[in-house]
mmCIF file of C-alpha atoms in Angstrom:
data_model
loop_
_atom_site.group_PDB
_atom_site.id
_atom_site.type_symbol
_atom_site.label_atom_id
_atom_site.label_comp_id
_atom_site.label_asym_id
_atom_site.label_seq_id
_atom_site.Cartn_x
_atom_site.Cartn_y
_atom_site.Cartn_z
ATOM 1 C CA UNK A 1 -29.787 -25.759 -19.210
ATOM 2 C CA UNK A 2 -30.906 -26.309 -15.600
ATOM 3 C CA UNK A 3 -28.191 -28.930 -15.078
ATOM 4 C CA UNK A 4 -25.342 -26.456 -15.611
ATOM 5 C CA UNK A 5 -23.359 -25.827 -12.416
ATOM 6 C CA UNK A 6 -23.396 -22.332 -10.919
ATOM 7 C CA UNK A 7 -20.584 -19.982 -11.837
ATOM 8 C CA UNK A 8 -17.499 -20.318 -9.648
ATOM 9 C CA UNK A 9 -17.600 -16.599 -8.836
ATOM 10 C CA UNK A 10 -19.929 -13.724 -9.518
ATOM 11 C CA UNK A 11 -19.405 -11.235 -12.296
ATOM 12 C CA UNK A 12 -18.485 -13.568 -15.182
ATOM 13 C CA UNK A 13 -20.684 -12.099 -17.900
ATOM 14 C CA UNK A 14 -18.883 -13.881 -20.748
ATOM 15 C CA UNK A 15 -19.777 -17.245 -19.238
ATOM 16 C CA UNK A 16 -23.350 -16.100 -18.564
ATOM 17 C CA UNK A 17 -23.786 -15.101 -22.217
ATOM 18 C CA UNK A 18 -22.512 -18.498 -23.325
ATOM 19 C CA UNK A 19 -24.816 -20.297 -20.922
ATOM 20 C CA UNK A 20 -27.910 -18.253 -21.798
ATOM 21 C CA UNK A 21 -27.446 -17.337 -25.489
ATOM 22 C CA UNK A 22 -31.082 -16.351 -25.958
ATOM 23 C CA UNK A 23 -31.215 -14.008 -22.962
ATOM 24 C CA UNK A 24 -32.148 -10.378 -23.607
ATOM 25 C CA UNK A 25 -29.192 -8.021 -23.632
ATOM 26 C CA UNK A 26 -27.647 -6.312 -21.844
ATOM 27 C CA UNK A 27 -27.372 -8.649 -18.870
ATOM 28 C CA UNK A 28 -28.391 -7.238 -15.511
ATOM 29 C CA UNK A 29 -25.511 -8.367 -13.298
ATOM 30 C CA UNK A 30 -26.655 -8.899 -9.711
ATOM 31 C CA UNK A 31 -24.142 -11.675 -9.061
ATOM 32 C CA UNK A 32 -21.599 -9.686 -7.044
ATOM 33 C CA UNK A 33 -21.572 -7.812 -3.752
ATOM 34 C CA UNK A 34 -20.197 -4.686 -5.392
ATOM 35 C CA UNK A 35 -22.037 -1.405 -4.899
ATOM 36 C CA UNK A 36 -23.727 -0.384 -8.173
ATOM 37 C CA UNK A 37 -23.308 3.277 -7.212
ATOM 38 C CA UNK A 38 -19.632 4.090 -7.753
ATOM 39 C CA UNK A 39 -17.433 6.805 -6.367
ATOM 40 C CA UNK A 40 -16.962 9.449 -9.111
ATOM 41 C CA UNK A 41 -13.504 9.050 -10.547
ATOM 42 C CA UNK A 42 -11.263 12.070 -9.989
ATOM 43 C CA UNK A 43 -9.374 13.707 -12.814
ATOM 44 C CA UNK A 44 -6.241 11.598 -13.233
ATOM 45 C CA UNK A 45 -3.087 13.401 -14.349
ATOM 46 C CA UNK A 46 -0.928 11.826 -17.024
ATOM 47 C CA UNK A 47 1.785 11.153 -14.421
ATOM 48 C CA UNK A 48 -0.454 8.429 -12.953
ATOM 49 C CA UNK A 49 0.305 6.413 -16.053
ATOM 50 C CA UNK A 50 3.733 7.667 -17.106
ATOM 51 C CA UNK A 51 5.548 7.603 -13.756
ATOM 52 C CA UNK A 52 6.017 4.980 -11.086
ATOM 53 C CA UNK A 53 3.805 5.573 -8.038
ATOM 54 C CA UNK A 54 5.306 7.826 -5.378
ATOM 55 C CA UNK A 55 6.013 6.217 -1.973
ATOM 56 C CA UNK A 56 4.621 9.327 -0.291
ATOM 57 C CA UNK A 57 1.243 8.788 -2.003
ATOM 58 C CA UNK A 58 1.247 5.152 -0.897
ATOM 59 C CA UNK A 59 1.950 6.170 2.698
ATOM 60 C CA UNK A 60 -0.749 8.845 2.576
ATOM 61 C CA UNK A 61 -3.277 6.319 1.291
ATOM 62 C CA UNK A 62 -2.532 3.950 4.187
ATOM 63 C CA UNK A 63 -2.825 6.830 6.655
ATOM 64 C CA UNK A 64 -6.229 7.827 5.266
ATOM 65 C CA UNK A 65 -7.428 4.221 5.464
ATOM 66 C CA UNK A 66 -6.277 4.001 9.074
ATOM 67 C CA UNK A 67 -8.152 7.206 9.902
ATOM 68 C CA UNK A 68 -11.318 6.080 8.069
ATOM 69 C CA UNK A 69 -11.529 2.834 10.051
ATOM 70 C CA UNK A 70 -10.119 4.024 13.358
ATOM 71 C CA UNK A 71 -7.167 1.635 13.212
ATOM 72 C CA UNK A 72 -5.597 1.583 16.696
ATOM 73 C CA UNK A 73 -1.976 2.221 17.559
ATOM 74 C CA UNK A 74 0.100 -0.922 17.231
ATOM 75 C CA UNK A 75 -1.639 -1.892 14.001
ATOM 76 C CA UNK A 76 -0.415 -0.990 10.517
ATOM 77 C CA UNK A 77 -2.299 -0.695 7.239
ATOM 78 C CA UNK A 78 -0.871 -2.474 4.194
ATOM 79 C CA UNK A 79 -2.210 -1.450 0.772
ATOM 80 C CA UNK A 80 -2.350 -3.960 -2.077
ATOM 81 C CA UNK A 81 -3.829 -4.349 -5.574
ATOM 82 C CA UNK A 82 -6.984 -5.913 -4.124
ATOM 83 C CA UNK A 83 -7.404 -8.141 -1.084
ATOM 84 C CA UNK A 84 -7.414 -11.251 -3.279
ATOM 85 C CA UNK A 85 -3.657 -11.116 -3.834
ATOM 86 C CA UNK A 86 -3.109 -10.911 -0.076
ATOM 87 C CA UNK A 87 -4.879 -14.170 0.815
ATOM 88 C CA UNK A 88 -2.064 -16.667 0.027
ATOM 89 C CA UNK A 89 0.526 -14.236 1.410
ATOM 90 C CA UNK A 90 -1.290 -14.028 4.732
ATOM 91 C CA UNK A 91 -1.840 -17.782 4.848
ATOM 92 C CA UNK A 92 1.935 -18.208 4.423
ATOM 93 C CA UNK A 93 2.650 -16.055 7.497
ATOM 94 C CA UNK A 94 2.438 -19.275 9.502
ATOM 95 C CA UNK A 95 4.302 -22.528 8.681
ATOM 96 C CA UNK A 96 2.282 -25.315 7.051
ATOM 97 C CA UNK A 97 -0.131 -26.894 9.482
ATOM 98 C CA UNK A 98 -3.865 -27.079 10.031
ATOM 99 C CA UNK A 99 -6.076 -24.352 8.607
ATOM 100 C CA UNK A 100 -9.743 -24.049 9.473
ATOM 101 C CA UNK A 101 -12.294 -21.713 7.903
ATOM 102 C CA UNK A 102 -15.772 -20.972 9.230
ATOM 103 C CA UNK A 103 -18.038 -21.852 6.367
ATOM 104 C CA UNK A 104 -19.595 -22.243 3.982
ATOM 105 C CA UNK A 105 -18.013 -18.999 2.842
ATOM 106 C CA UNK A 106 -15.867 -17.336 0.199
ATOM 107 C CA UNK A 107 -13.996 -20.212 -1.441
ATOM 108 C CA UNK A 108 -10.750 -18.341 -2.102
ATOM 109 C CA UNK A 109 -9.745 -18.573 1.569
ATOM 110 C CA UNK A 110 -9.570 -22.356 1.309
ATOM 111 C CA UNK A 111 -7.599 -22.134 -1.923
ATOM 112 C CA UNK A 112 -5.141 -19.722 -0.324
ATOM 113 C CA UNK A 113 -4.656 -21.999 2.668
ATOM 114 C CA UNK A 114 -3.932 -24.956 0.425
ATOM 115 C CA UNK A 115 -1.482 -22.907 -1.658
ATOM 116 C CA UNK A 116 0.412 -22.072 1.534
ATOM 117 C CA UNK A 117 0.750 -25.772 2.319
ATOM 118 C CA UNK A 118 -1.867 -26.015 5.054
ATOM 119 C CA UNK A 119 -4.209 -28.951 5.536
ATOM 120 C CA UNK A 120 -7.286 -26.850 4.948
ATOM 121 C CA UNK A 121 -10.931 -27.497 5.705
ATOM 122 C CA UNK A 122 -14.132 -25.525 6.131
ATOM 123 C CA UNK A 123 -16.064 -26.213 9.341
ATOM 124 C CA UNK A 124 -19.600 -25.294 10.302
ATOM 125 C CA UNK A 125 -19.228 -24.188 13.933
ATOM 126 C CA UNK A 126 -16.948 -22.019 16.056
ATOM 127 C CA UNK A 127 -16.127 -25.017 18.246
ATOM 128 C CA UNK A 128 -14.539 -26.808 15.281
ATOM 129 C CA UNK A 129 -12.136 -23.999 14.370
ATOM 130 C CA UNK A 130 -9.459 -24.686 16.995
ATOM 131 C CA UNK A 131 -6.866 -26.024 17.295
ATOM 132 C CA UNK A 132 -5.434 -24.723 14.016
ATOM 133 C CA UNK A 133 -2.353 -22.730 13.071
ATOM 134 C CA UNK A 134 -4.567 -20.605 10.783
ATOM 135 C CA UNK A 135 -8.205 -19.712 11.482
ATOM 136 C CA UNK A 136 -10.223 -17.632 9.015
ATOM 137 C CA UNK A 137 -13.638 -16.074 9.481
ATOM 138 C CA UNK A 138 -15.489 -13.752 7.112
ATOM 139 C CA UNK A 139 -17.412 -11.149 9.089
ATOM 140 C CA UNK A 140 -19.984 -10.303 7.874
ATOM 141 C CA UNK A 141 -19.983 -13.520 5.939
ATOM 142 C CA UNK A 142 -20.111 -13.833 2.184
ATOM 143 C CA UNK A 143 -22.631 -15.076 1.066
ATOM 144 C CA UNK A 144 -24.841 -15.637 4.126
ATOM 145 C CA UNK A 145 -24.326 -12.373 6.003
ATOM 146 C CA UNK A 146 -23.673 -14.319 9.218
ATOM 147 C CA UNK A 147 -22.219 -11.997 11.840
ATOM 148 C CA UNK A 148 -19.932 -12.965 14.704
ATOM 149 C CA UNK A 149 -20.183 -10.766 17.797
ATOM 150 C CA UNK A 150 -17.158 -8.946 19.175
ATOM 151 C CA UNK A 151 -16.939 -11.395 22.075
ATOM 152 C CA UNK A 152 -16.545 -14.365 19.733
ATOM 153 C CA UNK A 153 -13.834 -12.587 17.751
ATOM 154 C CA UNK A 154 -11.941 -11.716 20.949
ATOM 155 C CA UNK A 155 -12.100 -15.319 22.128
ATOM 156 C CA UNK A 156 -10.745 -16.608 18.812
ATOM 157 C CA UNK A 157 -7.941 -14.037 18.924
ATOM 158 C CA UNK A 158 -6.956 -15.082 22.443
ATOM 159 C CA UNK A 159 -6.943 -18.742 21.411
ATOM 160 C CA UNK A 160 -4.664 -18.062 18.455
ATOM 161 C CA UNK A 161 -2.254 -15.909 20.444
ATOM 162 C CA UNK A 162 -1.899 -18.587 23.097
ATOM 163 C CA UNK A 163 -1.185 -21.234 20.465
ATOM 164 C CA UNK A 164 1.126 -19.110 18.296
ATOM 165 C CA UNK A 165 -1.414 -19.243 15.506
ATOM 166 C CA UNK A 166 -3.046 -16.603 13.331
ATOM 167 C CA UNK A 167 -6.637 -15.393 13.119
ATOM 168 C CA UNK A 168 -7.649 -13.836 9.791
ATOM 169 C CA UNK A 169 -10.857 -11.806 9.827
ATOM 170 C CA UNK A 170 -12.112 -10.847 6.374
ATOM 171 C CA UNK A 171 -14.203 -7.678 6.760
ATOM 172 C CA UNK A 172 -14.563 -7.004 3.037
ATOM 173 C CA UNK A 173 -18.205 -5.952 3.464
ATOM 174 C CA UNK A 174 -17.711 -4.029 6.706
ATOM 175 C CA UNK A 175 -17.679 -0.514 5.256
ATOM 176 C CA UNK A 176 -21.365 -0.703 4.368
ATOM 177 C CA UNK A 177 -22.222 -0.569 8.083
ATOM 178 C CA UNK A 178 -19.626 0.882 10.483
ATOM 179 C CA UNK A 179 -21.629 -0.290 13.514
ATOM 180 C CA UNK A 180 -20.912 -3.958 12.792
ATOM 181 C CA UNK A 181 -18.477 -5.783 15.105
ATOM 182 C CA UNK A 182 -14.876 -5.457 13.908
ATOM 183 C CA UNK A 183 -11.645 -7.214 14.846
ATOM 184 C CA UNK A 184 -9.521 -4.114 14.173
ATOM 185 C CA UNK A 185 -9.066 -3.329 17.863
ATOM 186 C CA UNK A 186 -7.686 -6.857 18.390
ATOM 187 C CA UNK A 187 -4.799 -6.421 15.936
ATOM 188 C CA UNK A 188 -2.310 -4.684 18.301
ATOM 189 C CA UNK A 189 -2.390 -7.682 20.644
ATOM 190 C CA UNK A 190 -0.813 -9.845 17.918
ATOM 191 C CA UNK A 191 -1.935 -12.933 16.059
ATOM 192 C CA UNK A 192 -4.710 -11.146 14.136
ATOM 193 C CA UNK A 193 -4.892 -9.821 10.563
ATOM 194 C CA UNK A 194 -7.962 -7.972 9.263
ATOM 195 C CA UNK A 195 -8.811 -7.600 5.580
ATOM 196 C CA UNK A 196 -10.680 -4.586 4.216
ATOM 197 C CA UNK A 197 -11.924 -4.044 0.669
ATOM 198 C CA UNK A 198 -12.022 -0.714 -1.169
ATOM 199 C CA UNK A 199 -13.756 -1.716 -4.397
ATOM 200 C CA UNK A 200 -16.929 -3.223 -2.952
ATOM 201 C CA UNK A 201 -18.156 -0.247 -0.935
ATOM 202 C CA UNK A 202 -16.911 2.331 -3.433
ATOM 203 C CA UNK A 203 -18.237 0.427 -6.449
ATOM 204 C CA UNK A 204 -14.799 0.342 -8.090
ATOM 205 C CA UNK A 205 -13.840 -3.321 -8.025
ATOM 206 C CA UNK A 206 -11.921 -3.034 -11.301
ATOM 207 C CA UNK A 207 -9.563 -0.515 -9.717
ATOM 208 C CA UNK A 208 -8.037 -3.391 -7.683
ATOM 209 C CA UNK A 209 -7.348 -1.839 -4.296
ATOM 210 C CA UNK A 210 -7.559 -3.504 -0.900
ATOM 211 C CA UNK A 211 -5.950 -3.492 2.501
ATOM 212 C CA UNK A 212 -4.685 -5.669 5.320
ATOM 213 C CA UNK A 213 -4.399 -4.387 8.883
ATOM 214 C CA UNK A 214 -1.748 -6.308 10.782
ATOM 215 C CA UNK A 215 0.660 -6.040 13.713
ATOM 216 C CA UNK A 216 3.892 -4.307 12.760
ATOM 217 C CA UNK A 217 6.057 -7.445 12.214
ATOM 218 C CA UNK A 218 3.441 -9.136 10.045
ATOM 219 C CA UNK A 219 2.722 -5.924 8.145
ATOM 220 C CA UNK A 220 6.421 -5.593 7.342
ATOM 221 C CA UNK A 221 6.482 -9.145 5.978
ATOM 222 C CA UNK A 222 3.452 -8.519 3.796
ATOM 223 C CA UNK A 223 4.956 -5.329 2.394
ATOM 224 C CA UNK A 224 8.180 -7.181 1.627
ATOM 225 C CA UNK A 225 6.215 -9.837 -0.261
ATOM 226 C CA UNK A 226 4.264 -7.207 -2.218
ATOM 227 C CA UNK A 227 7.403 -5.277 -3.125
ATOM 228 C CA UNK A 228 7.612 -1.683 -4.343
ATOM 229 C CA UNK A 229 4.878 0.019 -6.379
ATOM 230 C CA UNK A 230 2.303 -2.575 -5.397
ATOM 231 C CA UNK A 231 -0.610 -0.177 -5.912
ATOM 232 C CA UNK A 232 -0.908 1.419 -9.356
ATOM 233 C CA UNK A 233 -0.900 5.193 -9.752
ATOM 234 C CA UNK A 234 -4.565 5.526 -10.826
ATOM 235 C CA UNK A 235 -5.675 3.411 -7.862
ATOM 236 C CA UNK A 236 -3.564 5.516 -5.494
ATOM 237 C CA UNK A 237 -5.023 8.801 -6.736
ATOM 238 C CA UNK A 238 -8.588 7.483 -6.647
ATOM 239 C CA UNK A 239 -8.141 5.975 -3.204
ATOM 240 C CA UNK A 240 -6.670 9.219 -1.873
ATOM 241 C CA UNK A 241 -9.702 11.149 -3.109
ATOM 242 C CA UNK A 242 -12.319 8.663 -1.926
ATOM 243 C CA UNK A 243 -10.909 8.026 1.542
ATOM 244 C CA UNK A 244 -10.743 11.784 2.150
ATOM 245 C CA UNK A 245 -14.421 12.271 1.241
ATOM 246 C CA UNK A 246 -16.554 11.642 4.368
ATOM 247 C CA UNK A 247 -19.616 13.301 2.843
ATOM 248 C CA UNK A 248 -19.695 10.793 -0.019
ATOM 249 C CA UNK A 249 -19.034 7.959 2.448
ATOM 250 C CA UNK A 250 -22.086 8.898 4.525
ATOM 251 C CA UNK A 251 -24.259 9.355 1.445
ATOM 252 C CA UNK A 252 -23.169 5.968 0.099
ATOM 253 C CA UNK A 253 -24.166 4.199 3.296
ATOM 254 C CA UNK A 254 -27.601 5.825 3.199
ATOM 255 C CA UNK A 255 -28.027 4.926 -0.478
ATOM 256 C CA UNK A 256 -27.068 1.306 0.195
ATOM 257 C CA UNK A 257 -29.530 1.013 3.093
ATOM 258 C CA UNK A 258 -32.342 2.361 0.932
ATOM 259 C CA UNK A 259 -31.401 0.187 -2.053
ATOM 260 C CA UNK A 260 -31.315 -2.942 0.116
ATOM 261 C CA UNK A 261 -34.758 -2.129 1.498
ATOM 262 C CA UNK A 262 -36.134 -1.661 -2.011
ATOM 263 C CA UNK A 263 -34.623 -4.984 -3.050
ATOM 264 C CA UNK A 264 -36.255 -6.673 -0.051
ATOM 265 C CA UNK A 265 -39.634 -5.519 -1.271
ATOM 266 C CA UNK A 266 -39.101 -6.975 -4.738
ATOM 267 C CA UNK A 267 -37.812 -10.268 -3.346
ATOM 268 C CA UNK A 268 -40.779 -10.627 -0.992
ATOM 269 C CA UNK A 269 -43.237 -9.898 -3.801
ATOM 270 C CA UNK A 270 -41.474 -12.536 -5.904
ATOM 271 C CA UNK A 271 -41.790 -15.191 -3.192
ATOM 272 C CA UNK A 272 -38.104 -15.337 -2.252
ATOM 273 C CA UNK A 273 -37.327 -15.536 1.447
ATOM 274 C CA UNK A 274 -34.473 -13.366 2.681
ATOM 275 C CA UNK A 275 -32.270 -15.472 4.975
ATOM 276 C CA UNK A 276 -29.487 -12.962 5.525
ATOM 277 C CA UNK A 277 -27.022 -10.711 3.769
ATOM 278 C CA UNK A 278 -25.556 -7.241 4.115
ATOM 279 C CA UNK A 279 -26.449 -3.836 2.707
ATOM 280 C CA UNK A 280 -24.527 -4.873 -0.427
ATOM 281 C CA UNK A 281 -26.392 -8.130 -1.141
ATOM 282 C CA UNK A 282 -29.138 -10.446 0.044
ATOM 283 C CA UNK A 283 -28.912 -14.194 0.665
ATOM 284 C CA UNK A 284 -32.241 -15.787 -0.220
ATOM 285 C CA UNK A 285 -34.126 -19.047 -0.331
ATOM 286 C CA UNK A 286 -35.510 -19.680 -3.809
ATOM 287 C CA UNK A 287 -37.201 -22.567 -5.597
ATOM 288 C CA UNK A 288 -34.751 -24.793 -7.511
ATOM 289 C CA UNK A 289 -34.427 -23.569 -11.071
ATOM 290 C CA UNK A 290 -34.708 -19.886 -10.160
ATOM 291 C CA UNK A 291 -31.049 -19.316 -11.054
ATOM 292 C CA UNK A 292 -31.615 -20.471 -14.634
ATOM 293 C CA UNK A 293 -35.011 -18.786 -14.912
ATOM 294 C CA UNK A 294 -33.388 -15.474 -14.088
ATOM 295 C CA UNK A 295 -30.478 -16.257 -16.405
ATOM 296 C CA UNK A 296 -32.833 -16.814 -19.329
ATOM 297 C CA UNK A 297 -34.349 -13.418 -18.502
ATOM 298 C CA UNK A 298 -30.904 -11.838 -18.759
ATOM 299 C CA UNK A 299 -30.382 -11.459 -15.017
ATOM 300 C CA UNK A 300 -27.244 -12.940 -13.479
ATOM 301 C CA UNK A 301 -27.303 -13.830 -9.774
ATOM 302 C CA UNK A 302 -24.963 -15.956 -7.685
ATOM 303 C CA UNK A 303 -25.821 -19.635 -7.346
ATOM 304 C CA UNK A 304 -24.173 -22.378 -5.308
ATOM 305 C CA UNK A 305 -23.436 -25.980 -6.241
ATOM 306 C CA UNK A 306 -23.999 -27.119 -2.638
ATOM 307 C CA UNK A 307 -27.170 -25.011 -2.122
ATOM 308 C CA UNK A 308 -29.541 -25.513 -5.027
ATOM 309 C CA UNK A 309 -32.253 -23.554 -3.203
ATOM 310 C CA UNK A 310 -30.068 -20.607 -2.174
ATOM 311 C CA UNK A 311 -29.029 -17.516 -4.141
ATOM 312 C CA UNK A 312 -27.064 -14.350 -3.454
ATOM 313 C CA UNK A 313 -28.575 -11.307 -5.131
ATOM 314 C CA UNK A 314 -26.823 -7.958 -5.365
ATOM 315 C CA UNK A 315 -28.365 -4.504 -5.511
ATOM 316 C CA UNK A 316 -29.864 -3.207 -8.769
ATOM 317 C CA UNK A 317 -28.514 0.215 -9.625
ATOM 318 C CA UNK A 318 -31.855 1.877 -10.333
ATOM 319 C CA UNK A 319 -35.625 1.555 -10.593
ATOM 320 C CA UNK A 320 -35.368 0.016 -14.056
ATOM 321 C CA UNK A 321 -33.191 -2.805 -12.716
ATOM 322 C CA UNK A 322 -35.587 -3.416 -9.824
ATOM 323 C CA UNK A 323 -38.513 -3.528 -12.230
ATOM 324 C CA UNK A 324 -36.738 -5.984 -14.503
ATOM 325 C CA UNK A 325 -36.021 -8.264 -11.541
ATOM 326 C CA UNK A 326 -39.628 -8.015 -10.366
ATOM 327 C CA UNK A 327 -40.949 -9.046 -13.787
ATOM 328 C CA UNK A 328 -38.539 -12.009 -13.968
ATOM 329 C CA UNK A 329 -39.637 -13.228 -10.521
ATOM 330 C CA UNK A 330 -43.354 -12.767 -11.144
#
């Protein structure tokens, strides 16, 4: 059992049940960085399902997203059925060449670069990123929580503009803390695309809604690749409600801060050292075998083939989940 490789991505409960057939049910899934407190779904009219989405609703959604994040003039929001589908499209905005990704990080960026024909490699330091036609950084990073300061982002953007390249900044976990450095203000200068997730912060990953913020010419190309009706009617209606709800947004951030602090206490009591993370997950040092020990207890966390002593642990939804994790770590 301990020799089984970690799951390729978090959230695969079917595979976890196959791997740990004797685990108590239901599984406690802490393997993703998705908020366990979800935005309450609005009442969805039948037209969401029976009619094609209205372009006016799509435009309104993008406008609300721009207002939520303070997107500057000269940058345009592109809505898509999740940020995942955007990755190979964005990588293809530059002709095949060298792609470099600051890692270790979310593996799908490397896959997207390869799909677009780039010679793609993860590197460990900022100095190794350039020269490259495509540079990708995840900020804050998944899974480590590493954070690049605004000055480093600006320097990378200037390098890419001068070389005719593209800087992609994945800010999928940025909504949990609006005070974190963001590359959004760099977009109008050209050569920069920023990714923002909806499902992680709002706890609605299955809705499949995400955004890119890009300069006008690149935004137009992305929208052409996505085609009409890219975002489904139910996702549009839910996004319109959630992005126009600042009270829930503020309450969610407070809840996430408190939940992360409670998780820190359980991890410390269980002997796991917190190395980093965000308010949606923690990146920890753990004794080898902890991944499978938790799995046998019916708790799924994120393991890594290249880091046998590192885990990413998401937020339990409630006191019962915290208690279950505490018992498994004791």
